[in-house]
């Protein structure tokens, strides 16, 4: 199965790891995972600082290599909310509760263009110790670490 997933992945936290792990799990042993990584320009709208694309890409590649997934995968620059998901031939997209509206919009645009819809797989966001979502914003604010532990 050919699976797409996208994000800024900065810092790479347990929620991102769940998203990535689910993508590889869905793709299966003979599948392919395409990871859209926001470019520096596209990520510049975030409310917190973002590390350069090359550093974020390196962190992703290190994480994936450490998991020993034995399937094809590729990280491509994501210049907008959709990347290549409108035109590409793929089977499924993996999103979080927070980003499901983007996947729904991708299918709407694909349908308008005469392309087949793709399956949407939503993962639950990972909760921090305080039962709120782990997010990059909360990490940058110093509220939690990448595993959701409360920082004092």
PDB file of C-alpha atoms in Angstrom:
ATOM      1  CA  UNK A   1       0.000   0.000   0.000  1.00  0.00           C
ATOM      2  CA  UNK A   2       1.215   3.502  -0.798  1.00  0.00           C
ATOM      3  CA  UNK A   3       0.741   5.832   2.192  1.00  0.00           C
ATOM      4  CA  UNK A   4       1.229   9.585   2.607  1.00  0.00           C
ATOM      5  CA  UNK A   5       1.774  11.572   5.785  1.00  0.00           C
ATOM      6  CA  UNK A   6       2.893  15.145   6.299  1.00  0.00           C
ATOM      7  CA  UNK A   7       3.931  17.680   8.865  1.00  0.00           C
ATOM      8  CA  UNK A   8       6.555  20.023  10.225  1.00  0.00           C
ATOM      9  CA  UNK A   9       7.869  17.501  12.738  1.00  0.00           C
ATOM     10  CA  UNK A  10       9.649  20.047  14.940  1.00  0.00           C
ATOM     11  CA  UNK A  11      10.513  18.951  17.451  1.00  0.00           C
ATOM     12  CA  UNK A  12       9.884  15.294  16.641  1.00  0.00           C
ATOM     13  CA  UNK A  13       7.667  14.247  19.574  1.00  0.00           C
ATOM     14  CA  UNK A  14       5.729  11.141  20.609  1.00  0.00           C
ATOM     15  CA  UNK A  15       2.631  12.275  18.691  1.00  0.00           C
ATOM     16  CA  UNK A  16       4.641  12.556  15.480  1.00  0.00           C
ATOM     17  CA  UNK A  17       6.169   9.153  16.146  1.00  0.00           C
ATOM     18  CA  UNK A  18       2.696   7.589  16.469  1.00  0.00           C
ATOM     19  CA  UNK A  19       1.737   9.178  13.138  1.00  0.00           C
ATOM     20  CA  UNK A  20       4.864   7.865  11.425  1.00  0.00           C
ATOM     21  CA  UNK A  21       4.644   4.407  12.980  1.00  0.00           C
ATOM     22  CA  UNK A  22       1.018   4.054  11.867  1.00  0.00           C
ATOM     23  CA  UNK A  23       1.978   5.111   8.335  1.00  0.00           C
ATOM     24  CA  UNK A  24       4.635   2.408   8.090  1.00  0.00           C
ATOM     25  CA  UNK A  25       2.350  -0.177   9.698  1.00  0.00           C
ATOM     26  CA  UNK A  26      -0.411   0.595   7.180  1.00  0.00           C
ATOM     27  CA  UNK A  27       1.942   0.494   4.201  1.00  0.00           C
ATOM     28  CA  UNK A  28       2.924  -3.066   5.036  1.00  0.00           C
ATOM     29  CA  UNK A  29       6.078  -4.958   4.081  1.00  0.00           C
ATOM     30  CA  UNK A  30       5.811  -4.283   0.346  1.00  0.00           C
ATOM     31  CA  UNK A  31       4.433  -0.757   0.695  1.00  0.00           C
ATOM     32  CA  UNK A  32       5.801   2.741   0.337  1.00  0.00           C
ATOM     33  CA  UNK A  33       5.571   5.741   2.684  1.00  0.00           C
ATOM     34  CA  UNK A  34       5.856   9.280   1.361  1.00  0.00           C
ATOM     35  CA  UNK A  35       6.497  11.852   4.072  1.00  0.00           C
ATOM     36  CA  UNK A  36       5.774  15.467   3.207  1.00  0.00           C
ATOM     37  CA  UNK A  37       7.987  17.730   5.322  1.00  0.00           C
ATOM     38  CA  UNK A  38       7.047  21.404   5.405  1.00  0.00           C
ATOM     39  CA  UNK A  39       9.587  23.699   3.816  1.00  0.00           C
ATOM     40  CA  UNK A  40      11.082  26.541   5.822  1.00  0.00           C
ATOM     41  CA  UNK A  41       8.917  29.052   3.944  1.00  0.00           C
ATOM     42  CA  UNK A  42       5.683  27.109   4.475  1.00  0.00           C
ATOM     43  CA  UNK A  43       6.516  26.435   8.145  1.00  0.00           C
ATOM     44  CA  UNK A  44       7.291  30.092   8.820  1.00  0.00           C
ATOM     45  CA  UNK A  45       3.601  30.751   9.665  1.00  0.00           C
ATOM     46  CA  UNK A  46       3.970  28.749  12.888  1.00  0.00           C
ATOM     47  CA  UNK A  47       3.702  30.629  16.186  1.00  0.00           C
ATOM     48  CA  UNK A  48       6.992  29.191  17.425  1.00  0.00           C
ATOM     49  CA  UNK A  49      10.460  29.009  15.865  1.00  0.00           C
ATOM     50  CA  UNK A  50      11.128  26.158  13.445  1.00  0.00           C
ATOM     51  CA  UNK A  51      14.499  24.548  12.880  1.00  0.00           C
ATOM     52  CA  UNK A  52      15.794  24.453   9.288  1.00  0.00           C
ATOM     53  CA  UNK A  53      14.382  21.880   6.856  1.00  0.00           C
ATOM     54  CA  UNK A  54      17.673  19.944   6.653  1.00  0.00           C
ATOM     55  CA  UNK A  55      17.791  19.440  10.440  1.00  0.00           C
ATOM     56  CA  UNK A  56      14.167  18.317  10.615  1.00  0.00           C
ATOM     57  CA  UNK A  57      14.692  15.968   7.666  1.00  0.00           C
ATOM     58  CA  UNK A  58      17.768  14.495   9.352  1.00  0.00           C
ATOM     59  CA  UNK A  59      15.809  13.878  12.586  1.00  0.00           C
ATOM     60  CA  UNK A  60      13.042  12.114  10.633  1.00  0.00           C
ATOM     61  CA  UNK A  61      15.507   9.957   8.719  1.00  0.00           C
ATOM     62  CA  UNK A  62      17.300   9.023  11.951  1.00  0.00           C
ATOM     63  CA  UNK A  63      14.045   8.045  13.639  1.00  0.00           C
ATOM     64  CA  UNK A  64      12.927   5.921  10.684  1.00  0.00           C
ATOM     65  CA  UNK A  65      16.341   4.244  10.377  1.00  0.00           C
ATOM     66  CA  UNK A  66      16.244   3.432  14.096  1.00  0.00           C
ATOM     67  CA  UNK A  67      12.903   1.641  13.692  1.00  0.00           C
ATOM     68  CA  UNK A  68      14.368  -0.724  11.066  1.00  0.00           C
ATOM     69  CA  UNK A  69      11.395  -0.448   8.738  1.00  0.00           C
ATOM     70  CA  UNK A  70      12.258  -2.548   5.717  1.00  0.00           C
ATOM     71  CA  UNK A  71      10.049  -0.765   3.206  1.00  0.00           C
ATOM     72  CA  UNK A  72      10.566   2.059   0.752  1.00  0.00           C
ATOM     73  CA  UNK A  73      10.097   5.568   2.063  1.00  0.00           C
ATOM     74  CA  UNK A  74      10.856   9.076   0.885  1.00  0.00           C
ATOM     75  CA  UNK A  75      10.804  12.537   2.453  1.00  0.00           C
ATOM     76  CA  UNK A  76       9.693  15.254   0.048  1.00  0.00           C
ATOM     77  CA  UNK A  77       9.361  19.029   0.573  1.00  0.00           C
ATOM     78  CA  UNK A  78       5.832  20.160   1.425  1.00  0.00           C
ATOM     79  CA  UNK A  79       5.295  23.680   0.064  1.00  0.00           C
ATOM     80  CA  UNK A  80       1.596  23.948   0.935  1.00  0.00           C
ATOM     81  CA  UNK A  81      -1.148  22.072   2.801  1.00  0.00           C
ATOM     82  CA  UNK A  82      -1.577  19.474   0.059  1.00  0.00           C
ATOM     83  CA  UNK A  83       1.850  18.832  -1.450  1.00  0.00           C
ATOM     84  CA  UNK A  84       1.667  16.083  -4.051  1.00  0.00           C
ATOM     85  CA  UNK A  85      -1.444  14.509  -2.463  1.00  0.00           C
ATOM     86  CA  UNK A  86      -3.787  16.037  -5.035  1.00  0.00           C
ATOM     87  CA  UNK A  87      -2.087  14.563  -8.101  1.00  0.00           C
ATOM     88  CA  UNK A  88      -0.210  11.499  -6.764  1.00  0.00           C
ATOM     89  CA  UNK A  89      -1.399   7.944  -7.084  1.00  0.00           C
ATOM     90  CA  UNK A  90      -1.557   6.602  -3.525  1.00  0.00           C
ATOM     91  CA  UNK A  91      -3.900   4.590  -1.326  1.00  0.00           C
ATOM     92  CA  UNK A  92      -4.093   6.205   2.098  1.00  0.00           C
ATOM     93  CA  UNK A  93      -3.241   9.284   4.092  1.00  0.00           C
ATOM     94  CA  UNK A  94      -2.524   9.219   7.818  1.00  0.00           C
ATOM     95  CA  UNK A  95      -3.544  12.248   9.878  1.00  0.00           C
ATOM     96  CA  UNK A  96      -4.140  13.273  13.468  1.00  0.00           C
ATOM     97  CA  UNK A  97      -7.356  14.561  14.986  1.00  0.00           C
ATOM     98  CA  UNK A  98      -5.951  18.021  14.418  1.00  0.00           C
ATOM     99  CA  UNK A  99      -5.248  17.606  10.700  1.00  0.00           C
ATOM    100  CA  UNK A 100      -8.172  15.490   9.499  1.00  0.00           C
ATOM    101  CA  UNK A 101      -9.852  18.510   7.819  1.00  0.00           C
ATOM    102  CA  UNK A 102      -6.890  18.738   5.424  1.00  0.00           C
ATOM    103  CA  UNK A 103      -7.313  15.080   4.399  1.00  0.00           C
ATOM    104  CA  UNK A 104     -11.044  15.598   3.823  1.00  0.00           C
ATOM    105  CA  UNK A 105     -10.237  18.619   1.649  1.00  0.00           C
ATOM    106  CA  UNK A 106      -7.639  16.612  -0.299  1.00  0.00           C
ATOM    107  CA  UNK A 107     -10.283  14.005  -1.154  1.00  0.00           C
ATOM    108  CA  UNK A 108     -12.765  16.720  -2.132  1.00  0.00           C
ATOM    109  CA  UNK A 109     -10.266  18.291  -4.547  1.00  0.00           C
ATOM    110  CA  UNK A 110      -9.224  14.867  -5.881  1.00  0.00           C
ATOM    111  CA  UNK A 111     -12.877  14.042  -6.608  1.00  0.00           C
ATOM    112  CA  UNK A 112     -13.351  17.394  -8.403  1.00  0.00           C
ATOM    113  CA  UNK A 113     -10.335  16.552 -10.571  1.00  0.00           C
ATOM    114  CA  UNK A 114     -11.670  13.082 -11.400  1.00  0.00           C
ATOM    115  CA  UNK A 115      -9.125  11.272  -9.236  1.00  0.00           C
ATOM    116  CA  UNK A 116     -10.075   8.443  -6.900  1.00  0.00           C
ATOM    117  CA  UNK A 117     -10.450   9.237  -3.237  1.00  0.00           C
ATOM    118  CA  UNK A 118      -7.898   7.874  -0.794  1.00  0.00           C
ATOM    119  CA  UNK A 119      -8.543   6.217   2.539  1.00  0.00           C
ATOM    120  CA  UNK A 120      -8.140   8.501   5.535  1.00  0.00           C
ATOM    121  CA  UNK A 121      -6.633   6.922   8.640  1.00  0.00           C
ATOM    122  CA  UNK A 122      -6.886   9.094  11.727  1.00  0.00           C
ATOM    123  CA  UNK A 123      -4.713   8.451  14.747  1.00  0.00           C
ATOM    124  CA  UNK A 124      -5.537   9.740  18.202  1.00  0.00           C
ATOM    125  CA  UNK A 125      -3.288  12.502  19.420  1.00  0.00           C
ATOM    126  CA  UNK A 126      -0.897  11.441  22.151  1.00  0.00           C
ATOM    127  CA  UNK A 127      -1.738  12.916  25.531  1.00  0.00           C
ATOM    128  CA  UNK A 128       0.753  14.498  27.878  1.00  0.00           C
ATOM    129  CA  UNK A 129       0.771  13.820  31.624  1.00  0.00           C
ATOM    130  CA  UNK A 130      -1.798  16.588  32.071  1.00  0.00           C
ATOM    131  CA  UNK A 131      -4.212  14.809  29.655  1.00  0.00           C
ATOM    132  CA  UNK A 132      -3.821  17.523  27.010  1.00  0.00           C
ATOM    133  CA  UNK A 133      -2.361  16.867  23.544  1.00  0.00           C
ATOM    134  CA  UNK A 134       1.394  16.777  23.084  1.00  0.00           C
ATOM    135  CA  UNK A 135       2.143  19.554  20.618  1.00  0.00           C
ATOM    136  CA  UNK A 136       5.205  21.337  19.317  1.00  0.00           C
ATOM    137  CA  UNK A 137       3.786  24.643  20.561  1.00  0.00           C
ATOM    138  CA  UNK A 138       3.505  23.331  24.115  1.00  0.00           C
ATOM    139  CA  UNK A 139       7.038  21.955  23.916  1.00  0.00           C
ATOM    140  CA  UNK A 140       8.428  25.285  22.674  1.00  0.00           C
ATOM    141  CA  UNK A 141       6.563  27.108  25.447  1.00  0.00           C
ATOM    142  CA  UNK A 142       8.388  24.892  27.940  1.00  0.00           C
ATOM    143  CA  UNK A 143       5.198  23.296  29.306  1.00  0.00           C
ATOM    144  CA  UNK A 144       6.145  19.710  28.392  1.00  0.00           C
ATOM    145  CA  UNK A 145       8.966  17.701  26.862  1.00  0.00           C
ATOM    146  CA  UNK A 146       8.776  15.600  23.667  1.00  0.00           C
ATOM    147  CA  UNK A 147       7.310  12.702  25.647  1.00  0.00           C
ATOM    148  CA  UNK A 148       4.585  14.786  27.301  1.00  0.00           C
ATOM    149  CA  UNK A 149       6.220  15.003  30.709  1.00  0.00           C
ATOM    150  CA  UNK A 150       5.335  18.206  32.580  1.00  0.00           C
ATOM    151  CA  UNK A 151       8.286  20.560  32.974  1.00  0.00           C
ATOM    152  CA  UNK A 152       8.513  22.608  36.142  1.00  0.00           C
TER     153      UNK A 152
END
